[in-house]
DNA sequence: TGAGTTAGAATGGCACCACCCGTC
DNA sequence: GACGGGTGGTGCCATTCTAACTCA
């Protein structure tokens, strides 16, 4: 199973999402994370600590990826139209993380417009960095997306300082000392479940 | 005076910074904002409401920019090394917004490394989206940057929902109804002052 | 029903206990609190704000107390042996608040020794200001008291800043703005229940 | 030098203060602690373990106290006006421990009112059982006392479980095994220093 | 090898702040 | 429109338990 994570805009938790989806899938079967983002964020995350799956850059892929059951790809931000077509055609699901704010939604709309010109694109939008109650930004954006009939994960990822600590420590969020680490990990586990039920009903 | 805003990573408040620095400079003299980001975030911000200065894309620049005293340029994310050289050589100050988190700092280091290979680059780092007390992420990252002798604005921009509302309303942050709108605007005004005293001591 | 609150040692929550037991009983029937402590703590508590029952000093009692169903008496600290005998013989239950520390227990032992020389004294010990987990001071002292066959309330009162705020505001603890106000009140409600089931089985 | 410790209200650390001031003074010269509190808390403290100075009750005083350079007296709680006059006139300094809460302050005000009717009373207020950060109860009460021009020790005594352990073990706080024992002892040492500089400038 | 010492995990109370939603 | 209640995230501290580590 190949999961690609992409977004037009940076800073929306693309790398965090790739890492934690890979961590979830690793719980099911051998998983590989390919860091195709020129910033090499996922690689430096892995370098600072230890992740339960290997992380490689896109040049090391050929000799490896048929040893793995699942592959998660962290792509560069702002893919071109052509890039998008390639991405979509080579994966089972394209995950589009976005924060619940106007600027990110703007960029999301551009991406989706491009996607919908492709034949039967498999993609799903993931709301990330959702601010805590009483902000309703998360709910508002979700219902907005749903009313636009855009495929969105039912579960979103809340904004927790635990994710920052995890990035700093170089581990998945469940590996750090934080009162909200468990809740943060549950969010990604729920999203991982949604992916599994979508692709293997 | 030409101010360029750039960053390797998206989602760090690049567009917000460009808009509010332009709003500040407009208070001194006629100012133009050039939106050179392919996402056209600044343009869509302007389109949703009204900004006190004109916003144009990079193709409309030639016939305009000598009518203006100040020009702020919102560049695309992830400029190449060559792009950076061009940006730096054509402006009086390069502003590098960054959020106080590891992933953004990673990208910042790449940018700065590139910059320091250029002759006498004029740039300054701006901390944005600083989480509220009791988080000390802002202070920690600032002292980290200072201990690395990187030029950093003394004032940072705090994370306020008011900025989201401003983006949605298409106005600068002082133009919206929000208890923290004033504080948010003060942050950018202080940064604008720092720029003025740096460039016109 | 007449409840007397007494202790050899001050600072163990005697006044707080008297006030909150009266507040609980007021929920059942008309209740009067008599402040017989020379420090007049209960009266000054009532004066700072508003309590749901009247508070009077011991000189105002005669003309009043037959209008009330329940009477709670806050006595002075360090009653003499003779005082104790009088107290016990004129109430249905003597409540002895004590904090879970050695110095308070010392004083408690003196009180209890005196009490046990009286015929069939009705009294029960209430643990107050119990420090939070992981301190086990509360549990340790409770089992110590039980192993000495001293009648002790099953529920203790935990140490919460909410009680201080309540004293300052002049209201019962449920009347203030504090995240732990509800838990604090539940403690006293449970103790009140224990009293009711003891006296009206 | 004769130091008397008194308070209208119990449970504010009167005995703990007397013991630790005596322990401090013992470091300067031979010191005697007179336990005049009917609860005999200091005596039972001494009995449970070993203190570096003798503790006697008020009946054993006559034949002893001229052998000692310093004498600390732990008085009973709630002295009458007459008691207070006697206490003040027979000591060099009256130390009034109080916890930073409204009920204790109430009692303190009564004491101070009585004191100020005496000629040139030498007394100083000591804040005890100060709750830890982030509570600011200690600071608030101290500035309140200072704004009322009441003589207050600059250093307060923080609330530490170490004091309970010390009482249980029958030793001064520095004699027990506890991570905060040293900090607790420093608090009293600082207060002792303040006394010395006040009385022997 | 055993005992004392220290380092870290876990827990809970607390204050602060940002945010939304009522009321006045 | 300002103000207060309510909610939730975050950091900090005190405390205890456990585990590792040192020293005799």
mmCIF file of C-alpha atoms in Angstrom, chain A:
data_model
loop_
_atom_site.group_PDB
_atom_site.id
_atom_site.type_symbol
_atom_site.label_atom_id
_atom_site.label_comp_id
_atom_site.label_asym_id
_atom_site.label_seq_id
_atom_site.Cartn_x
_atom_site.Cartn_y
_atom_site.Cartn_z
ATOM 1 C CA UNK A 1 0.000 0.000 0.000
ATOM 2 C CA UNK A 2 1.415 3.351 -1.009
ATOM 3 C CA UNK A 3 0.290 6.470 0.810
ATOM 4 C CA UNK A 4 1.450 9.840 -0.441
ATOM 5 C CA UNK A 5 1.270 12.969 1.659
ATOM 6 C CA UNK A 6 1.265 16.241 -0.224
ATOM 7 C CA UNK A 7 0.221 19.841 0.132
ATOM 8 C CA UNK A 8 0.538 23.116 -1.677
ATOM 9 C CA UNK A 9 1.416 24.941 1.455
ATOM 10 C CA UNK A 10 4.041 24.165 4.033
ATOM 11 C CA UNK A 11 3.656 24.215 7.751
ATOM 12 C CA UNK A 12 0.437 22.250 7.802
ATOM 13 C CA UNK A 13 1.873 19.138 9.395
ATOM 14 C CA UNK A 14 2.808 17.297 6.240
ATOM 15 C CA UNK A 15 5.927 15.729 7.694
ATOM 16 C CA UNK A 16 4.240 15.059 11.024
ATOM 17 C CA UNK A 17 1.432 13.323 9.188
ATOM 18 C CA UNK A 18 3.769 11.224 7.063
ATOM 19 C CA UNK A 19 5.732 10.105 10.107
ATOM 20 C CA UNK A 20 2.722 9.162 12.152
ATOM 21 C CA UNK A 21 0.893 7.402 9.368
ATOM 22 C CA UNK A 22 4.043 5.410 8.776
ATOM 23 C CA UNK A 23 4.230 4.682 12.503
ATOM 24 C CA UNK A 24 0.644 3.469 12.417
ATOM 25 C CA UNK A 25 1.119 1.298 9.343
ATOM 26 C CA UNK A 26 4.288 -0.154 10.804
ATOM 27 C CA UNK A 27 1.981 -1.619 13.427
ATOM 28 C CA UNK A 28 0.290 -3.592 10.635
ATOM 29 C CA UNK A 29 3.194 -4.544 8.399
ATOM 30 C CA UNK A 30 6.708 -3.511 7.402
ATOM 31 C CA UNK A 31 6.596 0.114 6.365
ATOM 32 C CA UNK A 32 9.008 2.474 4.633
ATOM 33 C CA UNK A 33 8.937 6.254 4.684
ATOM 34 C CA UNK A 34 10.339 8.042 1.671
ATOM 35 C CA UNK A 35 11.310 11.639 2.308
ATOM 36 C CA UNK A 36 10.963 13.372 -1.035
ATOM 37 C CA UNK A 37 10.737 16.855 0.461
ATOM 38 C CA UNK A 38 13.832 18.916 -0.395
ATOM 39 C CA UNK A 39 13.859 20.219 3.173
ATOM 40 C CA UNK A 40 14.486 16.661 4.323
ATOM 41 C CA UNK A 41 12.385 17.240 7.394
ATOM 42 C CA UNK A 42 11.488 13.606 7.870
ATOM 43 C CA UNK A 43 15.108 12.532 7.588
ATOM 44 C CA UNK A 44 16.249 15.055 10.137
ATOM 45 C CA UNK A 45 13.394 13.990 12.427
ATOM 46 C CA UNK A 46 14.617 10.429 12.154
ATOM 47 C CA UNK A 47 18.196 11.532 12.671
ATOM 48 C CA UNK A 48 17.487 13.310 15.949
ATOM 49 C CA UNK A 49 16.131 10.157 17.512
ATOM 50 C CA UNK A 50 14.783 6.863 16.402
ATOM 51 C CA UNK A 51 11.717 5.948 14.407
ATOM 52 C CA UNK A 52 10.210 2.475 14.282
ATOM 53 C CA UNK A 53 10.582 2.341 10.490
ATOM 54 C CA UNK A 54 13.322 3.264 8.023
ATOM 55 C CA UNK A 55 13.355 6.695 6.383
ATOM 56 C CA UNK A 56 15.126 7.118 3.056
ATOM 57 C CA UNK A 57 15.319 9.824 0.448
ATOM 58 C CA UNK A 58 13.938 9.376 -3.005
ATOM 59 C CA UNK A 59 17.259 8.285 -4.545
ATOM 60 C CA UNK A 60 17.557 5.256 -2.342
ATOM 61 C CA UNK A 61 14.156 3.931 -3.181
ATOM 62 C CA UNK A 62 14.690 1.529 -6.077
ATOM 63 C CA UNK A 63 16.558 -1.194 -4.313
ATOM 64 C CA UNK A 64 14.331 -1.074 -1.260
ATOM 65 C CA UNK A 65 10.702 -0.586 -1.670
ATOM 66 C CA UNK A 66 9.677 -4.027 -2.762
ATOM 67 C CA UNK A 67 10.787 -5.333 0.605
ATOM 68 C CA UNK A 68 8.075 -3.338 2.285
ATOM 69 C CA UNK A 69 4.402 -3.862 2.592
ATOM 70 C CA UNK A 70 3.516 -0.218 3.041
ATOM 71 C CA UNK A 71 5.236 2.875 1.733
ATOM 72 C CA UNK A 72 4.523 6.408 2.878
ATOM 73 C CA UNK A 73 5.880 9.244 0.761
ATOM 74 C CA UNK A 74 6.444 12.726 2.114
ATOM 75 C CA UNK A 75 6.496 14.891 -1.015
ATOM 76 C CA UNK A 76 7.722 18.389 -1.490
ATOM 77 C CA UNK A 77 5.372 21.266 -0.985
ATOM 78 C CA UNK A 78 3.729 22.948 -3.960
ATOM 79 C CA UNK A 79 3.790 20.150 -6.519
ATOM 80 C CA UNK A 80 3.119 21.219 -10.078
ATOM 81 C CA UNK A 81 0.141 19.943 -11.994
ATOM 82 C CA UNK A 82 2.338 17.363 -13.683
ATOM 83 C CA UNK A 83 3.826 16.302 -10.365
ATOM 84 C CA UNK A 84 0.381 15.805 -8.972
ATOM 85 C CA UNK A 85 -0.653 13.570 -11.822
ATOM 86 C CA UNK A 86 2.393 11.417 -11.260
ATOM 87 C CA UNK A 87 1.854 11.282 -7.523
ATOM 88 C CA UNK A 88 -1.758 10.279 -7.817
ATOM 89 C CA UNK A 89 -1.184 7.615 -10.394
ATOM 90 C CA UNK A 90 1.530 5.948 -8.332
ATOM 91 C CA UNK A 91 -0.194 5.617 -5.002
ATOM 92 C CA UNK A 92 -3.283 4.148 -3.488
ATOM 93 C CA UNK A 93 -4.196 7.242 -1.561
ATOM 94 C CA UNK A 94 -3.116 10.848 -1.557
ATOM 95 C CA UNK A 95 -3.441 12.452 1.872
ATOM 96 C CA UNK A 96 -3.760 16.230 1.857
ATOM 97 C CA UNK A 97 -3.142 17.703 5.284
ATOM 98 C CA UNK A 98 -4.414 21.212 5.856
ATOM 99 C CA UNK A 99 -4.802 23.510 8.796
ATOM 100 C CA UNK A 100 -8.214 25.071 9.443
ATOM 101 C CA UNK A 101 -7.344 28.550 8.254
ATOM 102 C CA UNK A 102 -8.150 30.564 5.204
ATOM 103 C CA UNK A 103 -4.634 30.713 3.767
ATOM 104 C CA UNK A 104 -4.231 26.955 3.898
ATOM 105 C CA UNK A 105 -7.685 26.436 2.461
ATOM 106 C CA UNK A 106 -6.819 28.727 -0.411
ATOM 107 C CA UNK A 107 -3.886 26.539 -1.248
ATOM 108 C CA UNK A 108 -5.998 23.437 -0.766
ATOM 109 C CA UNK A 109 -8.547 24.623 -3.281
ATOM 110 C CA UNK A 110 -5.816 25.048 -5.883
ATOM 111 C CA UNK A 111 -4.592 21.523 -5.245
ATOM 112 C CA UNK A 112 -8.032 20.019 -5.409
ATOM 113 C CA UNK A 113 -8.860 21.849 -8.602
ATOM 114 C CA UNK A 114 -5.813 20.315 -10.181
ATOM 115 C CA UNK A 115 -6.642 16.909 -8.807
ATOM 116 C CA UNK A 116 -10.137 16.869 -10.124
ATOM 117 C CA UNK A 117 -8.920 17.171 -13.657
ATOM 118 C CA UNK A 118 -7.273 13.791 -13.257
ATOM 119 C CA UNK A 119 -9.111 10.506 -13.835
ATOM 120 C CA UNK A 120 -10.506 9.033 -10.590
ATOM 121 C CA UNK A 121 -7.995 10.531 -8.191
ATOM 122 C CA UNK A 122 -7.876 8.820 -4.804
ATOM 123 C CA UNK A 123 -7.333 11.518 -2.225
ATOM 124 C CA UNK A 124 -8.585 12.551 1.168
ATOM 125 C CA UNK A 125 -8.190 15.733 3.171
ATOM 126 C CA UNK A 126 -6.867 15.677 6.731
ATOM 127 C CA UNK A 127 -7.458 18.567 9.077
ATOM 128 C CA UNK A 128 -4.383 19.220 11.209
ATOM 129 C CA UNK A 129 -3.295 21.560 13.991
ATOM 130 C CA UNK A 130 -6.887 22.073 15.060
ATOM 131 C CA UNK A 131 -6.931 24.658 17.865
ATOM 132 C CA UNK A 132 -8.586 23.638 21.128
ATOM 133 C CA UNK A 133 -12.074 24.333 22.304
ATOM 134 C CA UNK A 134 -13.711 26.829 22.409
ATOM 135 C CA UNK A 135 -12.362 27.605 18.930
ATOM 136 C CA UNK A 136 -14.634 26.001 16.396
ATOM 137 C CA UNK A 137 -12.277 26.467 13.497
ATOM 138 C CA UNK A 138 -11.967 22.726 13.100
ATOM 139 C CA UNK A 139 -15.686 22.036 12.978
ATOM 140 C CA UNK A 140 -16.377 24.988 10.731
ATOM 141 C CA UNK A 141 -13.783 23.997 8.162
ATOM 142 C CA UNK A 142 -14.836 20.365 8.257
ATOM 143 C CA UNK A 143 -18.454 21.152 7.531
ATOM 144 C CA UNK A 144 -17.346 23.593 4.859
ATOM 145 C CA UNK A 145 -15.324 20.848 3.189
ATOM 146 C CA UNK A 146 -18.148 18.381 3.504
ATOM 147 C CA UNK A 147 -20.649 20.778 2.034
ATOM 148 C CA UNK A 148 -18.268 21.090 -0.906
ATOM 149 C CA UNK A 149 -18.329 17.283 -1.181
ATOM 150 C CA UNK A 150 -14.607 17.025 -0.688
ATOM 151 C CA UNK A 151 -13.475 13.726 0.831
ATOM 152 C CA UNK A 152 -12.321 14.499 4.373
ATOM 153 C CA UNK A 153 -11.166 12.297 7.210
ATOM 154 C CA UNK A 154 -13.772 12.121 9.939
ATOM 155 C CA UNK A 155 -11.076 12.509 12.556
ATOM 156 C CA UNK A 156 -8.808 15.517 12.635
ATOM 157 C CA UNK A 157 -5.472 16.088 14.332
ATOM 158 C CA UNK A 158 -5.566 18.511 17.227
ATOM 159 C CA UNK A 159 -2.856 21.069 17.899
ATOM 160 C CA UNK A 160 -0.715 19.777 20.715
ATOM 161 C CA UNK A 161 2.678 20.869 21.961
ATOM 162 C CA UNK A 162 3.431 17.166 22.171
ATOM 163 C CA UNK A 163 4.028 17.089 18.408
ATOM 164 C CA UNK A 164 6.735 19.725 18.726
ATOM 165 C CA UNK A 165 8.399 17.770 21.471
ATOM 166 C CA UNK A 166 8.226 14.629 19.374
ATOM 167 C CA UNK A 167 9.865 16.361 16.418
ATOM 168 C CA UNK A 168 12.581 17.635 18.699
ATOM 169 C CA UNK A 169 13.160 14.241 20.248
ATOM 170 C CA UNK A 170 13.102 12.479 16.902
ATOM 171 C CA UNK A 171 10.440 9.990 17.893
ATOM 172 C CA UNK A 172 6.742 9.484 17.205
ATOM 173 C CA UNK A 173 4.486 11.414 19.506
ATOM 174 C CA UNK A 174 3.708 8.384 21.664
ATOM 175 C CA UNK A 175 7.391 8.149 22.515
ATOM 176 C CA UNK A 176 7.639 11.329 24.494
ATOM 177 C CA UNK A 177 6.812 12.440 27.993
ATOM 178 C CA UNK A 178 3.739 14.616 27.722
ATOM 179 C CA UNK A 179 0.272 14.510 29.229
ATOM 180 C CA UNK A 180 -1.283 14.863 25.794
ATOM 181 C CA UNK A 181 0.976 12.454 23.961
ATOM 182 C CA UNK A 182 -1.605 9.688 24.142
ATOM 183 C CA UNK A 183 -4.428 11.856 22.847
ATOM 184 C CA UNK A 184 -2.229 13.065 20.014
ATOM 185 C CA UNK A 185 -1.381 9.521 19.008
ATOM 186 C CA UNK A 186 -5.034 8.466 19.179
ATOM 187 C CA UNK A 187 -5.834 11.111 16.585
ATOM 188 C CA UNK A 188 -3.393 9.620 14.103
ATOM 189 C CA UNK A 189 -4.411 6.070 14.959
ATOM 190 C CA UNK A 190 -8.008 6.927 14.141
ATOM 191 C CA UNK A 191 -6.935 8.408 10.813
ATOM 192 C CA UNK A 192 -4.851 5.312 10.102
ATOM 193 C CA UNK A 193 -7.907 3.171 10.801
ATOM 194 C CA UNK A 194 -9.922 5.242 8.382
ATOM 195 C CA UNK A 195 -7.302 4.648 5.709
ATOM 196 C CA UNK A 196 -7.312 0.903 6.317
ATOM 197 C CA UNK A 197 -11.083 0.615 6.135
ATOM 198 C CA UNK A 198 -11.107 2.723 3.000
ATOM 199 C CA UNK A 199 -8.506 0.700 1.160
ATOM 200 C CA UNK A 200 -9.317 -2.745 2.573
ATOM 201 C CA UNK A 201 -13.020 -2.608 3.333
#
